[in-house]
PDB file of C-alpha atoms in Angstrom:
ATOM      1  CA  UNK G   1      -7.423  27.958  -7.796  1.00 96.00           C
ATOM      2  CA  UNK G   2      -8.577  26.028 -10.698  1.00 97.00           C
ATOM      3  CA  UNK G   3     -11.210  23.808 -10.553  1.00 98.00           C
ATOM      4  CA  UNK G   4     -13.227  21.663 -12.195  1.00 98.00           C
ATOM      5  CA  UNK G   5     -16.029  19.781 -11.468  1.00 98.00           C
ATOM      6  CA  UNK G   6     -18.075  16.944 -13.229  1.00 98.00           C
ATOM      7  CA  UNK G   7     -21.626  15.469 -12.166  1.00 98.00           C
ATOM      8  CA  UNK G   8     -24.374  13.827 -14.031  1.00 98.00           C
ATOM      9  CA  UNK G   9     -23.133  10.008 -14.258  1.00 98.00           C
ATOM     10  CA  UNK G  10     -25.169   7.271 -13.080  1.00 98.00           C
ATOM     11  CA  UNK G  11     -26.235   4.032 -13.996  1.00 98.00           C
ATOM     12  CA  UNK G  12     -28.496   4.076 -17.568  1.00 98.00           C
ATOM     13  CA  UNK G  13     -29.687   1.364 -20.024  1.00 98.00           C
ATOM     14  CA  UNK G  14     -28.436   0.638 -23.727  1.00 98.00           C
ATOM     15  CA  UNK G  15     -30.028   2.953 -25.671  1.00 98.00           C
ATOM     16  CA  UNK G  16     -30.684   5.518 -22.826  1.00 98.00           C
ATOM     17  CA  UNK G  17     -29.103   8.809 -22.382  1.00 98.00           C
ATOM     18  CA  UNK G  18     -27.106  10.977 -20.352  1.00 98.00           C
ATOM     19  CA  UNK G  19     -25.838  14.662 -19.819  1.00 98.00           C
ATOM     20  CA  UNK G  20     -22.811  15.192 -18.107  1.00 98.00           C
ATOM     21  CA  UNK G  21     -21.804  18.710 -16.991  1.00 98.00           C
ATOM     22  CA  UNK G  22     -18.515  20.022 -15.957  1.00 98.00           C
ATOM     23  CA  UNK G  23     -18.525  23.587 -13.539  1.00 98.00           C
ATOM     24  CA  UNK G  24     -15.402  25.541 -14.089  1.00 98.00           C
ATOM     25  CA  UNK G  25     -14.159  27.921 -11.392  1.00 98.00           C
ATOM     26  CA  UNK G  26     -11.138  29.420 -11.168  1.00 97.00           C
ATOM     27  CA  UNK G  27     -10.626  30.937 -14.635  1.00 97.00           C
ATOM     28  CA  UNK G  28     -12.086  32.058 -17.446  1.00 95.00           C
ATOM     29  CA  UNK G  29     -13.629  28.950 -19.280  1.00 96.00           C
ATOM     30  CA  UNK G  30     -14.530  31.311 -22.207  1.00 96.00           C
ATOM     31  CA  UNK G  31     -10.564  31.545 -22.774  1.00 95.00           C
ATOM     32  CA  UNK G  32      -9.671  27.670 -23.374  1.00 96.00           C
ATOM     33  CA  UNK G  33     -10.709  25.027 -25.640  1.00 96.00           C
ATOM     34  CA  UNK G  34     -11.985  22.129 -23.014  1.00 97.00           C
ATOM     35  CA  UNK G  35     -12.287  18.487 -23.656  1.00 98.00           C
ATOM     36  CA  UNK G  36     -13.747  15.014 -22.854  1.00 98.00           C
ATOM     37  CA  UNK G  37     -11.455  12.004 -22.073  1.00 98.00           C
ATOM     38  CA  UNK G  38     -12.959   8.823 -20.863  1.00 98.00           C
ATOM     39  CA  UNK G  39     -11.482   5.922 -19.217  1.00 98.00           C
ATOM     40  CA  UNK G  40     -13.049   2.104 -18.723  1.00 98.00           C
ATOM     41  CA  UNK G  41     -12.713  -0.050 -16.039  1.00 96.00           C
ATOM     42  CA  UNK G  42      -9.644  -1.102 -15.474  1.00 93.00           C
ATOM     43  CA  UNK G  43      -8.633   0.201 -18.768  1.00 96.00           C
ATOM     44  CA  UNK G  44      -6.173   3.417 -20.152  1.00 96.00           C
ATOM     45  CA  UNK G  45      -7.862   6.696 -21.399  1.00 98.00           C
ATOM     46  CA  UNK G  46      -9.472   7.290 -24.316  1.00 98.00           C
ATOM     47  CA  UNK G  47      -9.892  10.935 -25.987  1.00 98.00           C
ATOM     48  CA  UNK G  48     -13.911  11.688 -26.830  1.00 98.00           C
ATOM     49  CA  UNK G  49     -14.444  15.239 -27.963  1.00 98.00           C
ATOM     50  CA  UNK G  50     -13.521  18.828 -28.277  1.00 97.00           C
ATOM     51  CA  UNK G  51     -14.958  21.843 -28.205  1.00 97.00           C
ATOM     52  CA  UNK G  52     -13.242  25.287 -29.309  1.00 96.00           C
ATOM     53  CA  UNK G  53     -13.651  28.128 -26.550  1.00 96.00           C
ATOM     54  CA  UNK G  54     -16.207  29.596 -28.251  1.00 96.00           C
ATOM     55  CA  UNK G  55     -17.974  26.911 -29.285  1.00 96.00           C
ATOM     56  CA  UNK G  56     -17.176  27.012 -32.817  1.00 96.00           C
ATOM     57  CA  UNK G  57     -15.422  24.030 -33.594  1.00 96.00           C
ATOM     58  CA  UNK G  58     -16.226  20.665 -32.365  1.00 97.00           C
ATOM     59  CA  UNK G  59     -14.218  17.103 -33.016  1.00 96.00           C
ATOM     60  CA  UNK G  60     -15.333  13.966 -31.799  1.00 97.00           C
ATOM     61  CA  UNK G  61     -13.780  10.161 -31.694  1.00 97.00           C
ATOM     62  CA  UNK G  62     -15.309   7.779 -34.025  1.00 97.00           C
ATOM     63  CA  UNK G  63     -16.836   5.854 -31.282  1.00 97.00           C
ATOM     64  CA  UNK G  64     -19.317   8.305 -30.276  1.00 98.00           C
ATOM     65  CA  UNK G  65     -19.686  10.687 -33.309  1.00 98.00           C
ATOM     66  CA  UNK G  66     -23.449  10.869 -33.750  1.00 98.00           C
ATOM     67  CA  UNK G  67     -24.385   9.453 -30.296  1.00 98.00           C
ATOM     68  CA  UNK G  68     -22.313  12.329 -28.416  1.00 98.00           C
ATOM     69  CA  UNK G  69     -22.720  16.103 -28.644  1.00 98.00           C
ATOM     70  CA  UNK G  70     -20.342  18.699 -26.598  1.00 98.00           C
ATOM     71  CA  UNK G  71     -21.229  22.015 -25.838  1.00 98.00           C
ATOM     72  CA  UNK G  72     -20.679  24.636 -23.631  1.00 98.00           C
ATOM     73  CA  UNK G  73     -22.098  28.007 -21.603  1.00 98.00           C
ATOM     74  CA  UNK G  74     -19.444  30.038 -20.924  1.00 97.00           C
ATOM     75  CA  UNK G  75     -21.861  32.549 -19.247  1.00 97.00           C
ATOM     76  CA  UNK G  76     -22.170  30.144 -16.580  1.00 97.00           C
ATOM     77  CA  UNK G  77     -19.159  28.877 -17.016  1.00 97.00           C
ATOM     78  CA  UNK G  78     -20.100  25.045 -17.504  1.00 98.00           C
ATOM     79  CA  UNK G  79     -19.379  22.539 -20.318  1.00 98.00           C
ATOM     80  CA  UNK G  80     -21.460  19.613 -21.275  1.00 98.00           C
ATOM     81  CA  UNK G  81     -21.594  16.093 -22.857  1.00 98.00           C
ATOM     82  CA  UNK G  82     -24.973  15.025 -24.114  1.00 98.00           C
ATOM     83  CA  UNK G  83     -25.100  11.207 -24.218  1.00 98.00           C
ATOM     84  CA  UNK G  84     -27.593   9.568 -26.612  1.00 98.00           C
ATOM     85  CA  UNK G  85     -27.893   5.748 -27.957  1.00 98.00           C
ATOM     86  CA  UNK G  86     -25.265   4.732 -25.079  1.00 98.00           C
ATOM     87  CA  UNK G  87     -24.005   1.604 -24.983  1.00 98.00           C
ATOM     88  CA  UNK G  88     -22.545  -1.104 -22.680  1.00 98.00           C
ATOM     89  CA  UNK G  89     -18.913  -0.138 -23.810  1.00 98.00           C
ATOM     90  CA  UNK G  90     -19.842   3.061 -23.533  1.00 98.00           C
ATOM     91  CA  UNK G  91     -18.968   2.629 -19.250  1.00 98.00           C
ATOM     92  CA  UNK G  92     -16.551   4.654 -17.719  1.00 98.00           C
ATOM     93  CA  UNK G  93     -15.608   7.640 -15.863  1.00 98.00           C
ATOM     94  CA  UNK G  94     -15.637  10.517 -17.871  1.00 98.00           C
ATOM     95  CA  UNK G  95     -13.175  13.285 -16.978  1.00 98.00           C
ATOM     96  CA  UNK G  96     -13.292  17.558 -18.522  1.00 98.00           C
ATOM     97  CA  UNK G  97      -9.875  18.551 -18.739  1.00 98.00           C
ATOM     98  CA  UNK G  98      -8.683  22.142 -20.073  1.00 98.00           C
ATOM     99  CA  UNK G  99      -6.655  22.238 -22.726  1.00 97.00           C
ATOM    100  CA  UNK G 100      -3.489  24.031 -23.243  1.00 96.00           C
ATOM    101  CA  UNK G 101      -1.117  24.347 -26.313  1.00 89.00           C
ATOM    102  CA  UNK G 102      -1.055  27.061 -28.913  1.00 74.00           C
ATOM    103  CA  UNK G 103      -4.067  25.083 -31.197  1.00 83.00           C
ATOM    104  CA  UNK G 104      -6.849  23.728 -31.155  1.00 82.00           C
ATOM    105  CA  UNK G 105      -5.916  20.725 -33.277  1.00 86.00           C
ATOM    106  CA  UNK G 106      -2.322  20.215 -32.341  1.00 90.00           C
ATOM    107  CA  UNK G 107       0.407  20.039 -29.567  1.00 92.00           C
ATOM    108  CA  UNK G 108      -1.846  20.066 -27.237  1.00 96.00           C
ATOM    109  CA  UNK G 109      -1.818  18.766 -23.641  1.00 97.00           C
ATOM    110  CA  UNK G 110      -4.073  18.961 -20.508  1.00 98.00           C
ATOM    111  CA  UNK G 111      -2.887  21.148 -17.488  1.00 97.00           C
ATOM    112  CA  UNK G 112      -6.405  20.114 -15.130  1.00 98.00           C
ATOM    113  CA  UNK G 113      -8.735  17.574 -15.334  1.00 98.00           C
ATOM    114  CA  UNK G 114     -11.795  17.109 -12.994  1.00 98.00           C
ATOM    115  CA  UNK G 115     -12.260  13.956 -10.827  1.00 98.00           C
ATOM    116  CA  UNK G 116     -14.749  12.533 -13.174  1.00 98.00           C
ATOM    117  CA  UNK G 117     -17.958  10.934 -12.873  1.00 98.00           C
ATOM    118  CA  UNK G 118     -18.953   7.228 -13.510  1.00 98.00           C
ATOM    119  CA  UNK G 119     -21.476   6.238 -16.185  1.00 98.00           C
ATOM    120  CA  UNK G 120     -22.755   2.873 -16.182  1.00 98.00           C
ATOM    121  CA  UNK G 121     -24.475   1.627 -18.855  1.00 98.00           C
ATOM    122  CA  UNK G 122     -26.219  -1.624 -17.595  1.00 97.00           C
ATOM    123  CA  UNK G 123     -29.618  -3.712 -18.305  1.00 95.00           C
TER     124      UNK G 123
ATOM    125  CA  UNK Z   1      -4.713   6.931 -36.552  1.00 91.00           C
ATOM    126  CA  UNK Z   2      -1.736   7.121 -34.489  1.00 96.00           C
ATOM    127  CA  UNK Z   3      -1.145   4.404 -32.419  1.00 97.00           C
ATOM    128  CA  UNK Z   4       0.873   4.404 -28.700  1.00 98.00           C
ATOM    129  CA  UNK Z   5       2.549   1.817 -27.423  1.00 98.00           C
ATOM    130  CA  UNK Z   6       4.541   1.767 -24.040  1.00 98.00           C
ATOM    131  CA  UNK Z   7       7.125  -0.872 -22.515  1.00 98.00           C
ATOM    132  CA  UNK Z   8       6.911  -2.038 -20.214  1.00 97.00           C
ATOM    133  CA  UNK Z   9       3.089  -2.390 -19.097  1.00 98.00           C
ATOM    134  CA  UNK Z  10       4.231  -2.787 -15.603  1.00 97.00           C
ATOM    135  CA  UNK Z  11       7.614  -2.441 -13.561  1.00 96.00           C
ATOM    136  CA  UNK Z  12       8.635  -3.008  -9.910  1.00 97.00           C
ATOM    137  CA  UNK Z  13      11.243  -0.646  -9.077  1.00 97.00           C
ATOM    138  CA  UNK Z  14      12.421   0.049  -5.125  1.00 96.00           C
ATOM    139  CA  UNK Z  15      12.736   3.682  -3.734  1.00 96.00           C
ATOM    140  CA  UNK Z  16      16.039   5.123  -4.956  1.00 97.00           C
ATOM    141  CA  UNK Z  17      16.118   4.028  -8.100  1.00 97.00           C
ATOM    142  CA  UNK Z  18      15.875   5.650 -11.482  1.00 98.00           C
ATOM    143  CA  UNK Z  19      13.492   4.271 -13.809  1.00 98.00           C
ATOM    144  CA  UNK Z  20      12.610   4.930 -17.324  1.00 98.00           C
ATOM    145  CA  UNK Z  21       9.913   4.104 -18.993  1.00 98.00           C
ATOM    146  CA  UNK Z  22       9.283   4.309 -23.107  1.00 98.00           C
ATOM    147  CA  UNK Z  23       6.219   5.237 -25.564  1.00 98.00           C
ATOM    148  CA  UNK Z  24       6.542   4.601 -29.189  1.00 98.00           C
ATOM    149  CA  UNK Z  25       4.284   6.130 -31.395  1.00 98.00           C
ATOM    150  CA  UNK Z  26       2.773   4.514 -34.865  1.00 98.00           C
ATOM    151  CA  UNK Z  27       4.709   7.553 -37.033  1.00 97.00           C
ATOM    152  CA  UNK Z  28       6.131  10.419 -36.784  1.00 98.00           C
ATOM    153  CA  UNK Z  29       4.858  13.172 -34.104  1.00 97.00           C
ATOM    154  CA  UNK Z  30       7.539  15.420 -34.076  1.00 96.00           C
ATOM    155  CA  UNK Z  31       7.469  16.605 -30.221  1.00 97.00           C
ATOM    156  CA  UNK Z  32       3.499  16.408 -29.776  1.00 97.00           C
ATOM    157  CA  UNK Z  33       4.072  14.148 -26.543  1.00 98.00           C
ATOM    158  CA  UNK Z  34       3.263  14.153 -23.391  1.00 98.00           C
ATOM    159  CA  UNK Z  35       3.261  12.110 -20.508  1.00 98.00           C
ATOM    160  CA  UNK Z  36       0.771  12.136 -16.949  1.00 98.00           C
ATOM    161  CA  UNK Z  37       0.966  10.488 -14.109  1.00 98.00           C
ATOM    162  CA  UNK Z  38      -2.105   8.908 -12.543  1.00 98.00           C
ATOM    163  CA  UNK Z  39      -2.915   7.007  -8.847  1.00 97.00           C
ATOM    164  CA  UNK Z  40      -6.047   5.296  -8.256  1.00 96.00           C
ATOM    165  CA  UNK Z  41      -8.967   6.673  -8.013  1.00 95.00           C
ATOM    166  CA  UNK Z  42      -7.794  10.394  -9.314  1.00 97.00           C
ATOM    167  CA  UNK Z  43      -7.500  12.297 -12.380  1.00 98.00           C
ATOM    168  CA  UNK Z  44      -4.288  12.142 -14.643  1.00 98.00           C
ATOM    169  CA  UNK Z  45      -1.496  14.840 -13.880  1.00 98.00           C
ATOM    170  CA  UNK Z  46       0.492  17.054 -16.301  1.00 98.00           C
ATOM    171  CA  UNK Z  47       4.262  16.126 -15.525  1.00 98.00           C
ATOM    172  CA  UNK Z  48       5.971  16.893 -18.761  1.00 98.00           C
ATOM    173  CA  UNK Z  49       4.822  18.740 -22.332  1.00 98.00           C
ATOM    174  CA  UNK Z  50       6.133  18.939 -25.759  1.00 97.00           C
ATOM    175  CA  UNK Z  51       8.790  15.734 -24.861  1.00 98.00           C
ATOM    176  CA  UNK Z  52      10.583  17.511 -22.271  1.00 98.00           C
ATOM    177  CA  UNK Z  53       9.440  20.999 -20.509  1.00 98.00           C
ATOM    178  CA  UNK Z  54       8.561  20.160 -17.162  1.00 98.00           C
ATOM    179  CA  UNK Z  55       4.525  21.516 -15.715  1.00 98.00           C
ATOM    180  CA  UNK Z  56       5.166  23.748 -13.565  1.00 97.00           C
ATOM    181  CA  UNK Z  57       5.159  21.976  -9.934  1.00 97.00           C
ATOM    182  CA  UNK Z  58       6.610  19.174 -11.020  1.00 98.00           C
ATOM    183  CA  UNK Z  59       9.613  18.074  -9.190  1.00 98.00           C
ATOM    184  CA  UNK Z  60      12.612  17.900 -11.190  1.00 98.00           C
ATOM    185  CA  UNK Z  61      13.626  14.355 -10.882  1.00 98.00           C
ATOM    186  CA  UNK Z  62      10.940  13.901 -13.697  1.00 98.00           C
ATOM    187  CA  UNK Z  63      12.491  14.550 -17.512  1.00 98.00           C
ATOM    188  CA  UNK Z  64      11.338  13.043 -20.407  1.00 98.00           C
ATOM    189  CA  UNK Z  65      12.834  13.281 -23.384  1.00 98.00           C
ATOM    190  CA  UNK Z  66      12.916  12.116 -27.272  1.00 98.00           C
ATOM    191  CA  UNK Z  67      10.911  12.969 -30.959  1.00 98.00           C
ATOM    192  CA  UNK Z  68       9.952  11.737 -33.676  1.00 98.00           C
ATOM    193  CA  UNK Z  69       8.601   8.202 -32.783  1.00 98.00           C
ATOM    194  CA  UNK Z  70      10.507   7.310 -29.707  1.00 98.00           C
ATOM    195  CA  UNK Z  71      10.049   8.676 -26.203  1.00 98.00           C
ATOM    196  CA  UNK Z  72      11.184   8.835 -22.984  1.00 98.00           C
ATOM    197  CA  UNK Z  73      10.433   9.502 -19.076  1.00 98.00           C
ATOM    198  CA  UNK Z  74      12.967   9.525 -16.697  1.00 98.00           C
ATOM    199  CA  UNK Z  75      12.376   9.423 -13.102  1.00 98.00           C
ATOM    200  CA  UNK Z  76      15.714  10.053 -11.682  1.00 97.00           C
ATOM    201  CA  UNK Z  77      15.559   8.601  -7.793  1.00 96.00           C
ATOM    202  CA  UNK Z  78      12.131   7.152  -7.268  1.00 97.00           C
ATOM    203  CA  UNK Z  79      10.275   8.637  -4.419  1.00 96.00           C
ATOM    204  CA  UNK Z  80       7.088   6.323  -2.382  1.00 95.00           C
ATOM    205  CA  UNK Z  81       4.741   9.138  -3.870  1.00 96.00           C
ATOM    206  CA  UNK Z  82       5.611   8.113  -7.341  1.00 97.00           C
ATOM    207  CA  UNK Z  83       4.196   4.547  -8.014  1.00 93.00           C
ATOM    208  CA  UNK Z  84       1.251   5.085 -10.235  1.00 97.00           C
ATOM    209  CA  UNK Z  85       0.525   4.347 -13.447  1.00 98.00           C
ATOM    210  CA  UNK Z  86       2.487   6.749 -16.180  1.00 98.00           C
ATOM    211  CA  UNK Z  87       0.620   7.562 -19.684  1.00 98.00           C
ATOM    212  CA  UNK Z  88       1.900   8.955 -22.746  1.00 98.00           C
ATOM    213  CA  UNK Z  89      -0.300  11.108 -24.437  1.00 98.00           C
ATOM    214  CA  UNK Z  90       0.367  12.250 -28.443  1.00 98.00           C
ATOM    215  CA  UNK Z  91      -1.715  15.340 -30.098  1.00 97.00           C
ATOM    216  CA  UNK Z  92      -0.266  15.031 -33.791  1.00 96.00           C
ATOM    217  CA  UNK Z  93      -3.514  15.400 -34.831  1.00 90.00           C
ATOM    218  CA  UNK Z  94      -7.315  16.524 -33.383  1.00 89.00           C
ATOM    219  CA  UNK Z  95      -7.755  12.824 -31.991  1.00 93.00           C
ATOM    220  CA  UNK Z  96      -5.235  12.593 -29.397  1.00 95.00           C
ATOM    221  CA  UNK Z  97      -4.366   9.394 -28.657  1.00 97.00           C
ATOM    222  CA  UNK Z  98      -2.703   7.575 -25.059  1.00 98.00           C
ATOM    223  CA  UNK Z  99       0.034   4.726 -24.812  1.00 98.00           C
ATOM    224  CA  UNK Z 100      -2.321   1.941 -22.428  1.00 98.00           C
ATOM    225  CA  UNK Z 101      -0.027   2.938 -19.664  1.00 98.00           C
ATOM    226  CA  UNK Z 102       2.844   1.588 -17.556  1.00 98.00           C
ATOM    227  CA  UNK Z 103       2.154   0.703 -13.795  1.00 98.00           C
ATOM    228  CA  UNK Z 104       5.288   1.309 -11.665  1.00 97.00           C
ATOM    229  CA  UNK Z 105       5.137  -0.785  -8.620  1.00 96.00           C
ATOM    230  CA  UNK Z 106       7.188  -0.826  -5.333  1.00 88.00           C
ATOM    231  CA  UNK Z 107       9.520  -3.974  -5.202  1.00 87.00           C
TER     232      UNK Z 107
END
């Protein structure tokens, strides 16, 4: 069955940094497109990046473009999120979730997501 | 960028009933919407895609329907297992974008 599963949160200061991984089983990550979503405390869920299934193409949200880098190794079948120049608001859990549609840019939806894994970012 | 917004932000509904609940996007997003169901402490779920094709599991008293800028999701005779919180998700564009959710509550 599909899974996936994040690790690497924990509690960091502003201006530290994280990497977040995600381990996909299940299917063939090299076949989809995978993405980050976030969600704050309390708070809805917010879209951060993108990353093509080849790692070609990348799109992030304008609140972490140039802190945030996503990236992927499909040989081991594991996508990351490298975390720089985090701040406070950047707190949350931070889900992978596969995407599925017919593009990478549009009409797209998520079929699984992982359980996530908390950052905290916290003097 | 595309802005969702849902109504209500929270309803009480008893078991039984039928409940919908609506997202309103910013502009137009043809049929780009979807909507996920989430219960606390776990990942979002995939209950409908593309305004109204039901994900596969899903039990059919979920529909959702609409395009353009206004959307719905229909839960037809509420079961206990559905009170969560219900997000609408729109992918117009490369920066998705989700309403800030509607928490269904048991009466």
């Amino acid at each position: 069955q599909v899974q996936l599963v994040e690790s690497g949160g924990g509690v960091v200061q502003p201006g530290g940094s994280l990497r977040l991984s995600c381990a996909a089983s299940g299917f063939a990550l090299r076949s989809y497109a995978m993405h980050w979503v976030r969600q704050g405390p309390g708070k809805g869920l917010e879209w951060v990046a993108v990353i093509s299934y080849d790692g070609s193409m990348k799109y992030y949200a304008d609140s972490v473009k140039g802190r945030f880098t996503v990236s992927r190794d499909n040989s081991q079948n594991t996508l990351y999120l490298q975390m720089n120049t985090l701040r406070t608001e950047d707190t949350a859990v931070y889900y992978c979730a596969r995407h599925r549609g017919g593009q990478l840019e549009v009409n797209y939806y998520y079929d699984y997501w992982g359980q996530g894994t908390l950052v905290t970012v916290s003097s | 960028d595309i802005q969702m917004t849902q109504s209500p932000s929270s309803l009480s509904a008893s078991v039984g009933d039928r409940v919908t609940i609506t997202c309103r996007a910013s502009q137009s997003i043809s049929t780009y919407l979807h909507w996920y169901q989430q219960k606390p402490g776990k990942a979002p779920k995939l209950l409908i895609y593309g305004a109204s094709s039901l994900q596969s599991g899903v039990p059919s008293r979920f529909s959702g329907s609409g395009s353009g800028t206004d959307f719905t999701l229909t839960i037809s005779s509420l079961q206990p297992e559905d009170f969560a919180t219900y997000y609408c998700q729109q992918s117009y564009n490369t920066r998705c974008s989700f309403g800030q959710g509607t928490k269904l509550e048991i009466k």
